[in-house]
Tab-separated table of C-alpha atoms and ligand atoms in Angstrom:
chain	number	residue	atom	x	y	z
U	1	MET	CA	-0.009	-0.010	-0.019
U	2	PHE	CA	2.722	2.471	0.942
U	3	ALA	CA	4.980	1.422	-1.844
U	4	ARG	CA	2.191	2.059	-4.311
U	5	ALA	CA	1.318	5.537	-3.121
U	6	ALA	CA	4.990	6.480	-2.698
U	7	ALA	CA	5.978	5.177	-6.185
U	8	GLY	CA	3.227	7.294	-7.749
U	9	LEU	CA	4.426	10.388	-6.046
U	10	TYR	CA	8.168	9.579	-6.831
U	11	LYS	CA	7.200	9.448	-10.608
U	12	ALA	CA	5.304	12.607	-10.497
U	13	THR	CA	8.091	14.423	-8.909
U	14	MET	CA	11.019	12.782	-10.682
U	15	ASP	CA	9.881	13.750	-14.203
U	16	ASP	CA	11.927	16.804	-13.791
U	17	SER	CA	15.464	17.186	-12.784
U	18	GLY	CA	16.467	17.149	-9.155
U	19	LYS	CA	16.691	20.884	-8.962
U	20	LYS	CA	13.288	21.295	-10.720
U	21	ARG	CA	11.640	18.865	-8.329
U	22	GLY	CA	12.850	21.022	-5.425
U	23	GLY	CA	11.307	23.973	-7.157
U	24	ALA	CA	8.030	22.085	-7.759
U	25	LEU	CA	7.969	21.137	-4.023
U	26	ASN	CA	8.702	24.717	-3.012
U	27	ARG	CA	5.963	25.897	-5.147
U	28	ARG	CA	3.511	23.387	-3.504
U	29	ILE	CA	4.704	24.425	-0.044
U	30	ARG	CA	4.020	28.085	-0.885
U	31	GLN	CA	0.606	27.396	-2.414
U	32	HIS	CA	-0.707	24.997	0.032
U	33	ALA	CA	1.137	25.350	3.376
U	34	ALA	CA	1.888	29.044	3.302
U	35	GLY	CA	-0.753	30.366	0.938
U	36	LYS	CA	-4.011	28.963	2.408
U	37	PRO	CA	-5.711	29.238	5.716
U	38	HIS	CA	-5.562	26.293	8.048
U	39	ARG	CA	-7.584	25.246	11.076
U	40	PHE	CA	-5.797	25.614	14.305
U	41	PHE	CA	-6.456	24.362	17.856
U	42	ALA	CA	-5.201	26.432	20.724
U	43	VAL	CA	-4.728	24.543	23.950
U	44	ALA	CA	-5.726	26.510	27.056
U	45	GLN	CA	-6.005	25.294	30.635
U	46	PRO	CA	-9.774	24.686	31.232
U	47	GLY	CA	-11.211	27.840	32.865
U	48	PHE	CA	-8.916	30.172	30.869
U	49	GLU	CA	-10.408	29.774	27.348
U	50	GLU	CA	-12.178	33.118	27.174
U	51	ILE	CA	-9.173	34.984	28.367
U	52	ALA	CA	-7.032	33.261	25.582
U	53	ARG	CA	-9.756	34.182	22.993
U	54	ASP	CA	-9.499	37.851	24.045
U	55	GLU	CA	-5.750	37.713	23.777
U	56	LEU	CA	-5.848	36.223	20.352
U	57	ARG	CA	-8.378	38.754	19.092
U	58	GLY	CA	-6.104	41.536	20.416
U	59	ALA	CA	-3.083	39.951	18.538
U	60	GLY	CA	-4.980	40.060	15.205
U	61	VAL	CA	-4.983	36.232	14.933
U	62	ALA	CA	-8.543	35.807	13.820
U	63	GLU	CA	-12.080	37.151	14.382
U	64	GLU	CA	-14.050	34.033	14.823
U	65	PHE	CA	-13.200	31.451	17.487
U	66	SER	CA	-15.112	28.252	18.721
U	67	LEU	CA	-14.525	27.680	22.366
U	68	VAL	CA	-14.467	24.192	23.777
U	69	GLU	CA	-13.426	22.861	27.243
U	70	GLY	CA	-9.550	23.088	27.212
U	71	GLY	CA	-9.030	25.242	24.058
U	72	LEU	CA	-10.392	27.149	21.044
U	73	GLU	CA	-10.405	26.577	17.380
U	74	PHE	CA	-9.855	29.144	14.593
U	75	GLU	CA	-8.923	29.572	11.075
U	76	ALA	CA	-5.821	31.494	9.987
U	77	ARG	CA	-2.843	31.553	7.771
U	78	LEU	CA	0.576	30.741	9.160
U	79	ASP	CA	0.939	34.411	10.217
U	80	GLY	CA	-1.932	33.890	12.596
U	81	CYS	CA	-0.378	30.791	14.108
U	82	TYR	CA	2.913	32.711	14.578
U	83	ARG	CA	1.053	35.560	16.258
U	84	ALA	CA	-0.685	33.259	18.576
U	85	ASN	CA	2.487	31.680	19.757
U	86	LEU	CA	4.272	34.986	20.176
U	87	CYS	CA	1.527	36.958	21.863
U	88	SER	CA	-0.629	34.774	23.986
U	89	ARG	CA	0.296	34.634	27.547
U	90	ALA	CA	-2.536	32.136	28.454
U	91	LEU	CA	-2.193	29.349	25.822
U	92	THR	CA	-0.331	26.117	26.428
U	93	ARG	CA	0.435	25.279	22.776
U	94	VAL	CA	-1.118	25.791	19.251
U	95	LEU	CA	-1.716	22.717	17.017
U	96	MET	CA	-2.325	22.936	13.218
U	97	ARG	CA	-5.065	20.598	12.110
U	98	LEU	CA	-3.863	18.424	9.219
U	99	ASP	CA	-6.323	15.737	8.462
U	100	ARG	CA	-9.510	14.076	9.617
U	101	PHE	CA	-10.690	10.652	8.492
U	102	SER	CA	-12.511	7.598	9.633
U	103	ALA	CA	-10.288	4.593	10.347
U	104	ALA	CA	-11.460	1.473	12.114
U	105	ARG	CA	-8.717	-0.827	10.401
U	106	PHE	CA	-4.937	-0.441	10.042
U	107	GLU	CA	-5.185	-0.740	6.260
U	108	ARG	CA	-7.277	2.439	6.179
U	109	LEU	CA	-4.955	4.271	8.685
U	110	THR	CA	-1.833	3.440	6.672
U	111	ALA	CA	-3.469	4.293	3.299
U	112	LYS	CA	-4.638	7.676	4.773
U	113	ALA	CA	-1.184	8.450	6.367
U	114	ALA	CA	0.524	7.581	3.112
U	115	ASP	CA	-1.773	9.832	1.038
U	116	PHE	CA	-1.178	12.936	3.231
U	117	PRO	CA	1.351	15.442	1.783
U	118	TRP	CA	3.699	15.493	4.812
U	119	GLU	CA	6.441	16.846	2.559
U	120	LEU	CA	4.665	20.175	2.857
U	121	TYR	CA	4.850	20.299	6.582
U	122	LEU	CA	7.880	18.227	7.756
U	123	ASN	CA	11.531	18.847	6.727
U	124	GLY	CA	12.827	15.416	7.642
U	125	SER	CA	15.929	16.709	9.347
U	126	ASP	CA	14.366	17.008	12.810
U	127	PRO	CA	13.258	13.896	14.891
U	128	LEU	CA	9.637	13.158	14.774
U	129	ALA	CA	7.547	12.334	17.818
U	130	ILE	CA	3.971	10.886	17.134
U	131	ASN	CA	1.565	11.430	20.035
U	132	VAL	CA	-1.369	9.027	19.826
U	133	SER	CA	-4.591	8.816	21.930
U	134	CYS	CA	-7.590	6.698	21.413
U	135	SER	CA	-11.035	6.547	22.864
U	136	ARG	CA	-14.079	4.506	21.983
U	137	SER	CA	-12.111	3.355	18.782
U	138	ARG	CA	-11.502	-0.092	17.191
U	139	LEU	CA	-7.864	1.024	16.712
U	140	TYR	CA	-6.596	1.355	20.181
U	141	HIS	CA	-3.054	-0.081	20.173
U	142	THR	CA	-1.186	3.329	20.406
U	143	GLY	CA	2.229	1.767	19.775
U	144	ARG	CA	1.240	0.041	16.573
U	145	ILE	CA	-0.635	3.101	15.326
U	146	GLU	CA	2.537	5.193	15.949
U	147	GLU	CA	4.671	2.617	14.164
U	148	GLU	CA	2.267	2.556	11.060
U	149	MET	CA	2.115	6.284	10.893
U	150	ARG	CA	5.938	6.620	11.237
U	151	ARG	CA	6.487	4.215	8.479
U	152	ALA	CA	3.862	5.966	6.142
U	153	ILE	CA	5.384	9.280	6.758
U	154	GLY	CA	9.012	8.105	6.274
U	155	GLU	CA	8.054	6.537	2.981
U	156	ARG	CA	6.103	9.595	1.706
U	157	LEU	CA	9.026	11.821	2.588
U	158	ALA	CA	11.624	9.434	0.988
U	159	ALA	CA	9.582	9.471	-2.192
U	160	CYS	CA	10.088	13.316	-2.279
U	161	GLY	CA	13.812	13.012	-1.747
U	162	ILE	CA	13.530	14.042	1.942
U	163	GLU	CA	15.335	12.007	4.528
U	164	PRO	CA	12.883	10.285	6.978
U	165	PRO	CA	12.961	11.795	10.325
U	166	ALA	CA	14.571	10.061	13.109
U	167	VAL	CA	12.690	8.721	16.073
U	168	GLU	CA	12.463	11.284	18.890
U	169	GLY	CA	14.956	11.054	21.620
U	170	ASP	CA	18.475	11.146	20.269
U	171	GLY	CA	18.747	14.569	21.908
U	172	SER	CA	20.235	16.242	18.919
U	173	ALA	CA	17.182	18.649	18.153
U	174	THR	CA	13.796	19.493	19.355
U	175	PRO	CA	11.357	17.089	17.763
U	176	GLN	CA	8.497	17.961	15.615
U	177	THR	CA	5.394	16.418	17.062
U	178	VAL	CA	2.503	14.906	15.085
U	179	TYR	CA	-0.727	14.292	17.158
U	180	ALA	CA	-3.132	11.468	16.116
U	181	ARG	CA	-6.349	11.539	18.142
U	182	PHE	CA	-8.825	8.754	17.635
U	183	GLU	CA	-12.270	9.164	18.849
U	184	ASN	CA	-15.329	7.009	17.696
U	185	ASP	CA	-13.098	5.537	14.988
U	186	VAL	CA	-12.388	9.040	13.554
U	187	CYS	CA	-8.731	10.100	13.446
U	188	VAL	CA	-7.717	13.735	13.643
U	189	THR	CA	-4.054	14.544	12.939
U	190	SER	CA	-2.384	17.787	14.021
U	191	LEU	CA	1.069	19.229	13.881
U	192	ASP	CA	2.409	21.061	16.954
U	193	SER	CA	3.530	24.534	16.130
U	194	SER	CA	4.870	25.538	19.600
U	195	GLY	CA	7.634	23.002	20.625
U	196	ALA	CA	8.076	23.301	24.443
U	197	PRO	CA	4.888	24.316	26.148
U	198	LEU	CA	4.139	28.051	25.920
U	199	TYR	CA	4.452	28.414	29.668
U	200	ARG	CA	8.122	27.975	29.232
U	201	ARG	CA	8.983	31.459	28.424
U	202	GLY	CA	12.666	30.775	28.515
U	203	TYR	CA	13.657	32.659	31.739
U	204	LYS	CA	12.414	30.723	34.756
U	205	THR	CA	15.459	28.520	35.277
U	206	HIS	CA	15.107	28.307	39.003
U	207	ILE	CA	11.942	26.930	40.684
U	208	THR	CA	10.455	26.525	44.202
U	209	SER	CA	8.636	23.317	45.187
U	210	ALA	CA	5.098	24.455	43.838
U	211	PRO	CA	5.712	26.983	41.164
U	212	LEU	CA	2.632	28.444	39.318
U	213	ARG	CA	2.661	28.053	35.537
U	214	GLU	CA	3.336	31.341	33.719
U	215	THR	CA	0.109	30.809	31.625
U	216	ILE	CA	-1.988	30.619	34.795
U	217	ALA	CA	-0.295	33.521	36.428
U	218	ALA	CA	-0.773	35.734	33.389
U	219	ALA	CA	-4.386	34.724	32.923
U	220	LEU	CA	-5.121	35.473	36.472
U	221	LEU	CA	-3.486	38.843	36.384
U	222	HIS	CA	-5.459	39.687	33.311
U	223	ALA	CA	-8.805	38.457	34.835
U	224	SER	CA	-7.914	40.644	37.996
U	225	GLY	CA	-7.474	43.763	35.911
U	226	LEU	CA	-3.721	44.218	36.198
U	227	GLU	CA	-3.621	46.394	33.081
U	228	ARG	CA	-5.650	48.954	35.028
U	229	CYS	CA	-3.323	48.887	38.149
U	230	THR	CA	-0.243	50.687	39.103
U	231	THR	CA	0.969	48.637	41.996
U	232	LEU	CA	1.303	44.738	42.343
U	233	ILE	CA	1.811	43.167	45.838
U	234	ASP	CA	3.175	39.627	45.527
U	235	PRO	CA	3.877	38.731	49.151
U	236	MET	CA	4.179	34.873	48.798
U	237	CYS	CA	6.150	35.064	45.575
U	238	GLY	CA	7.858	31.551	45.629
U	239	SER	CA	9.864	31.524	42.452
U	240	GLY	CA	8.302	34.904	41.417
U	241	THR	CA	6.008	33.945	38.567
U	242	PHE	CA	3.224	36.458	39.274
U	243	SER	CA	5.866	39.402	39.524
U	244	MET	CA	7.734	38.410	36.300
U	245	GLU	CA	4.506	38.085	34.297
U	246	ALA	CA	3.169	41.413	35.646
U	247	ALA	CA	6.385	43.282	34.931
U	248	HIS	CA	6.453	41.884	31.327
U	249	ILE	CA	2.768	42.621	30.730
U	250	TRP	CA	3.280	46.195	31.899
U	251	SER	CA	6.335	46.723	29.786
U	252	GLY	CA	4.599	45.200	26.753
U	253	ARG	CA	7.082	42.513	26.248
U	254	LEU	CA	6.010	39.721	23.925
U	255	ALA	CA	5.235	36.472	25.772
U	256	GLY	CA	7.264	34.442	23.358
U	257	ASP	CA	10.076	36.914	22.896
U	258	GLY	CA	12.866	34.798	24.676
U	259	ARG	CA	12.199	31.398	23.125
U	260	ALA	CA	12.141	29.247	20.025
U	261	PHE	CA	9.043	27.464	18.408
U	262	ALA	CA	8.544	24.358	16.555
U	263	PHE	CA	7.148	26.272	13.469
U	264	GLU	CA	10.608	27.776	12.940
U	265	ARG	CA	11.526	24.344	11.415
U	266	TRP	CA	8.662	24.079	9.075
U	267	PRO	CA	9.371	24.014	5.322
U	268	ALA	CA	7.030	26.953	4.879
U	269	PHE	CA	8.790	29.100	7.472
U	270	ARG	CA	10.518	32.344	6.285
U	271	PRO	CA	12.898	33.681	8.868
U	272	ALA	CA	12.968	37.200	7.500
U	273	ALA	CA	9.116	37.575	7.262
U	274	PHE	CA	8.935	36.144	10.917
U	275	ALA	CA	11.617	38.587	12.168
U	276	HIS	CA	9.609	41.437	10.620
U	277	LEU	CA	6.281	40.190	12.239
U	278	LYS	CA	8.080	39.872	15.568
U	279	LYS	CA	9.431	43.463	15.347
U	280	THR	CA	6.055	44.784	14.365
U	281	LEU	CA	4.364	43.106	17.183
U	282	SER	CA	7.036	44.116	19.752
U	283	THR	CA	6.578	47.719	18.726
U	284	LYS	CA	2.817	47.454	18.836
U	285	TYR	CA	2.808	45.897	22.399
U	286	SER	CA	5.548	47.947	23.959
U	287	SER	CA	3.979	51.154	22.677
U	288	ALA	CA	0.595	50.065	24.100
U	289	GLY	CA	2.236	50.763	27.498
U	290	ASP	CA	2.152	54.372	28.945
U	291	ASP	CA	4.450	56.472	31.101
U	292	THR	CA	2.642	55.654	34.311
U	293	GLU	CA	4.971	54.873	37.120
U	294	ARG	CA	4.445	51.310	38.476
U	295	ARG	CA	5.478	49.556	41.664
U	296	LEU	CA	5.920	45.893	42.257
U	297	PHE	CA	6.454	44.399	45.768
U	298	CYS	CA	7.678	40.870	45.666
U	299	ALA	CA	8.382	38.886	48.871
U	300	ASP	CA	8.464	35.511	50.585
U	301	ILE	CA	9.073	34.311	54.150
U	302	ASP	CA	11.438	31.648	52.849
U	303	PRO	CA	15.009	32.826	52.209
U	304	GLU	CA	15.485	30.026	49.605
U	305	ALA	CA	12.427	31.184	47.705
U	306	VAL	CA	13.728	34.765	47.792
U	307	LYS	CA	17.025	33.483	46.351
U	308	THR	CA	15.326	31.632	43.704
U	309	ALA	CA	13.023	34.632	42.702
U	310	ARG	CA	16.002	36.869	42.617
U	311	ALA	CA	17.889	34.474	40.183
U	312	ASN	CA	14.840	34.257	37.981
U	313	MET	CA	14.437	38.155	37.924
U	314	LYS	CA	17.964	38.408	36.709
U	315	ASN	CA	17.328	35.917	33.955
U	316	ALA	CA	14.223	37.700	32.889
U	317	GLY	CA	16.146	41.029	32.841
U	318	LEU	CA	14.041	42.391	35.673
U	319	ASP	CA	16.684	42.528	38.482
U	320	ASP	CA	16.770	46.232	38.271
U	321	ALA	CA	12.929	46.531	38.427
U	322	VAL	CA	11.974	43.970	40.981
U	323	ILE	CA	14.095	43.043	44.090
U	324	PRO	CA	12.358	40.216	46.050
U	325	VAL	CA	12.772	40.560	49.823
U	326	GLN	CA	12.374	38.169	52.775
U	327	GLU	CA	9.170	39.170	54.701
U	328	ASP	CA	6.335	37.493	56.537
U	329	PHE	CA	2.976	38.408	54.922
U	330	PHE	CA	1.241	38.598	58.397
U	331	ALA	CA	3.928	40.803	59.982
U	332	ALA	CA	3.166	44.108	58.174
U	333	ALA	CA	1.865	45.639	54.890
U	334	PRO	CA	4.566	46.906	52.528
U	335	ASP	CA	5.492	50.445	53.131
U	336	ILE	CA	3.975	51.845	49.834
U	337	PRO	CA	0.683	53.584	49.210
U	338	LEU	CA	-2.202	51.063	48.725
U	339	GLY	CA	-5.388	51.763	47.141
U	340	GLU	CA	-7.745	51.320	44.131
U	341	GLY	CA	-4.799	50.873	41.734
U	342	THR	CA	-3.352	48.122	43.812
U	343	LEU	CA	-3.550	44.423	43.105
U	344	LEU	CA	-2.709	41.920	45.756
U	345	VAL	CA	-1.927	38.373	44.428
U	346	LEU	CA	-1.577	35.255	46.677
U	347	ASN	CA	-0.906	31.724	45.834
U	348	PRO	CA	-0.395	30.371	49.399
U	349	PRO	CA	0.751	26.864	50.210
U	350	TYR	CA	-2.033	24.303	49.723
U	351	GLY	CA	-1.426	22.135	52.805
U	352	ALA	CA	1.635	20.102	53.299
U	353	ARG	CA	3.894	22.948	53.955
U	354	ILE	CA	1.723	25.193	56.004
U	355	PRO	CA	3.550	26.227	59.102
U	356	HIS	CA	1.959	25.720	62.504
U	357	GLY	CA	-1.752	24.905	62.496
U	358	ASN	CA	-4.276	23.586	60.064
U	359	ILE	CA	-4.993	24.787	56.654
U	360	ALA	CA	-8.463	26.381	57.569
U	361	SER	CA	-6.948	28.510	60.266
U	362	PHE	CA	-4.062	29.610	57.944
U	363	TYR	CA	-6.478	30.755	55.241
U	364	ARG	CA	-8.843	32.292	57.917
U	365	ARG	CA	-5.762	34.431	58.938
U	366	ILE	CA	-5.084	35.302	55.311
U	367	GLY	CA	-8.792	36.455	54.799
U	368	ALA	CA	-8.675	38.624	57.963
U	369	THR	CA	-5.350	40.289	57.010
U	370	VAL	CA	-6.638	41.027	53.468
U	371	ARG	CA	-9.907	42.565	54.902
U	372	GLU	CA	-7.869	44.636	57.506
U	373	ARG	CA	-5.072	45.950	55.292
U	374	TYR	CA	-6.082	45.622	51.574
U	375	ALA	CA	-9.827	46.476	51.857
U	376	SER	CA	-9.593	49.082	49.056
U	377	CYS	CA	-7.298	46.986	46.800
U	378	ALA	CA	-8.129	44.436	44.125
U	379	TYR	CA	-7.049	40.915	44.838
U	380	CYS	CA	-6.594	37.422	43.497
U	381	VAL	CA	-6.212	34.603	46.121
U	382	ILE	CA	-5.873	31.006	45.098
U	383	VAL	CA	-7.648	28.526	47.372
U	384	PRO	CA	-7.474	24.699	47.431
U	385	GLY	CA	-11.220	23.719	47.791
U	386	PHE	CA	-14.564	25.017	49.052
U	387	GLU	CA	-13.879	24.506	52.735
U	388	VAL	CA	-10.802	26.572	52.580
U	389	GLU	CA	-12.636	29.213	50.593
U	390	LYS	CA	-15.247	29.410	53.401
U	391	ALA	CA	-12.528	29.922	55.853
U	392	LEU	CA	-10.896	32.560	53.827
U	393	SER	CA	-14.386	34.277	53.626
U	394	LEU	CA	-13.475	37.015	50.994
U	395	SER	CA	-16.014	38.365	48.677
U	396	TRP	CA	-15.497	38.142	44.966
U	397	ASP	CA	-16.442	39.470	41.646
U	398	LYS	CA	-15.124	36.442	39.674
U	399	LYS	CA	-14.210	32.966	40.579
U	400	ILE	CA	-12.163	30.759	38.189
U	401	ILE	CA	-11.866	27.010	39.041
U	402	PHE	CA	-8.840	25.242	37.656
U	403	MET	CA	-6.419	22.456	38.223
U	404	ASN	CA	-2.946	23.402	39.674
U	405	GLY	CA	-0.295	20.890	40.337
U	406	GLY	CA	-3.019	18.151	40.240
U	407	ILE	CA	-5.098	19.961	42.851
U	408	ARG	CA	-8.515	21.477	42.212
U	409	VAL	CA	-8.198	25.084	43.199
U	410	ALA	CA	-10.234	28.300	42.778
U	411	ALA	CA	-8.982	31.854	42.242
U	412	ILE	CA	-11.103	34.338	44.276
U	413	ILE	CA	-10.859	37.578	42.442
U	414	LYS	CA	-11.912	41.096	43.322
U	415	GLN	CA	-11.286	42.861	40.067
U	416	ALA	CA	-9.702	46.354	39.811
U	417	PRO	CA	-12.070	49.049	38.827
R	1	LIG	C1	2.692	27.717	46.597
R	1	LIG	S1	4.032	28.681	46.880
R	1	LIG	C2	4.052	30.026	45.701
R	1	LIG	C3	4.412	29.632	44.402
R	1	LIG	C4	4.624	30.838	43.547
R	1	LIG	N1	3.352	31.401	43.081
R	1	LIG	C5	5.440	30.331	42.332
R	1	LIG	O1	5.100	30.522	41.176
R	1	LIG	O2	6.572	29.894	42.499
R	1	LIG	C6	3.665	29.392	48.393
R	1	LIG	C7	4.699	30.341	48.915
R	1	LIG	O3	4.196	31.114	50.032
R	1	LIG	C8	5.323	31.289	50.912
R	1	LIG	N2	4.767	31.609	52.380
R	1	LIG	C9	4.159	30.803	53.207
R	1	LIG	N3	3.804	31.424	54.194
R	1	LIG	C10	4.215	32.664	54.145
R	1	LIG	C11	4.188	33.982	54.907
R	1	LIG	N4	3.506	33.994	56.033
R	1	LIG	N5	4.676	35.108	54.366
R	1	LIG	C12	5.202	35.128	53.171
R	1	LIG	N6	5.284	34.025	52.386
R	1	LIG	C13	4.837	32.811	52.827
R	1	LIG	C14	6.113	30.001	50.846
R	1	LIG	O4	7.361	30.120	51.357
R	1	LIG	C15	5.966	29.660	49.367
R	1	LIG	O5	7.046	30.163	48.682
């Protein structure tokens, strides 16, 4: 089956000289991969889909989005995919939809995989990872599915004169990842455009034991109204995620400024056009800021956490702007004016590492401190469960429930006016 499909393709492309064949392939890449819109699925942590949609609209990715739990679909050209990866602070990754077909038997799967023009999307020189998931489908042996797809892709590329990609894991390069998702005997294939998850911004090299993902921190800051605030108080900073995200949002730094993406290895990728897009977006975002003077207070009771946060600030180029200090949240409020333009963010320990006393009394104390000292401020407090939320006893405008480190938590938010 593969041999037939591959031989046909080989003939079609070998009619010309080797050079011309390359030209023909380039033309097809320009026409089909670069020149046409594609469907994309942007993965977002459940609870943050609407925030991600607003970000993508603001970045000029698309106008129409379909939201589902855990992400959003949109149609765009490659430019839209690059924008989503560069600008979104809330997304985890962006997948390009490739194909959708029914396949209840291996013969059908291999025929469809051999028919797909992988040469337009994969360059062959990077290792290839194939990520398979199956639910309610007659094909359920993920290892065999991966094997069949890898063979079909390799033969298809070889027929185009492209070396078949190595299996992931030799460590030489970041792999390209194809996702094959089977549900009710229908297979959807997608190509990952992001590479490392988008919460890896490229600067948090040091972590404390329960760090918050950058994507969650940014989404919560946005939901709390950070853009309308002039002061951020981050008194249980851990590795400093809230503070770093806030400083970068305020300065208009692109989320993806300091990292690479899988799409940079796609055959349709044009480095000069991408550099121009990145520059245009950097200018747009950084000039959206104003001259307002902003303050950021970042502290933790644990000297190790303070050290970690300082190291991260340095990596993020923020060591002049933010100097984490060692302080107990309950001891005193920071010595800066607090009021309507102030946002307090708290991701307290969830249980195991709470010093002296039980979790309810710890959160009760946090709630009392917030009411007493931060009554006029906006706040975002992350709580692990409803009982703890009752103990905290803070009013809210918005509550976002999400999973953090395998624990179901809620962000209790009083939004900035
Ligand atoms: C869940 S971690 C915060 C993680 C952080 N958001 C991050 O991204 O790394 C909770 C932090 O609260 C700090 N903490 C606990 N009690 C504190 C207190 N009374 N004052 C200040 N910090 C405290 C802990 O040392 C720990 O670093």
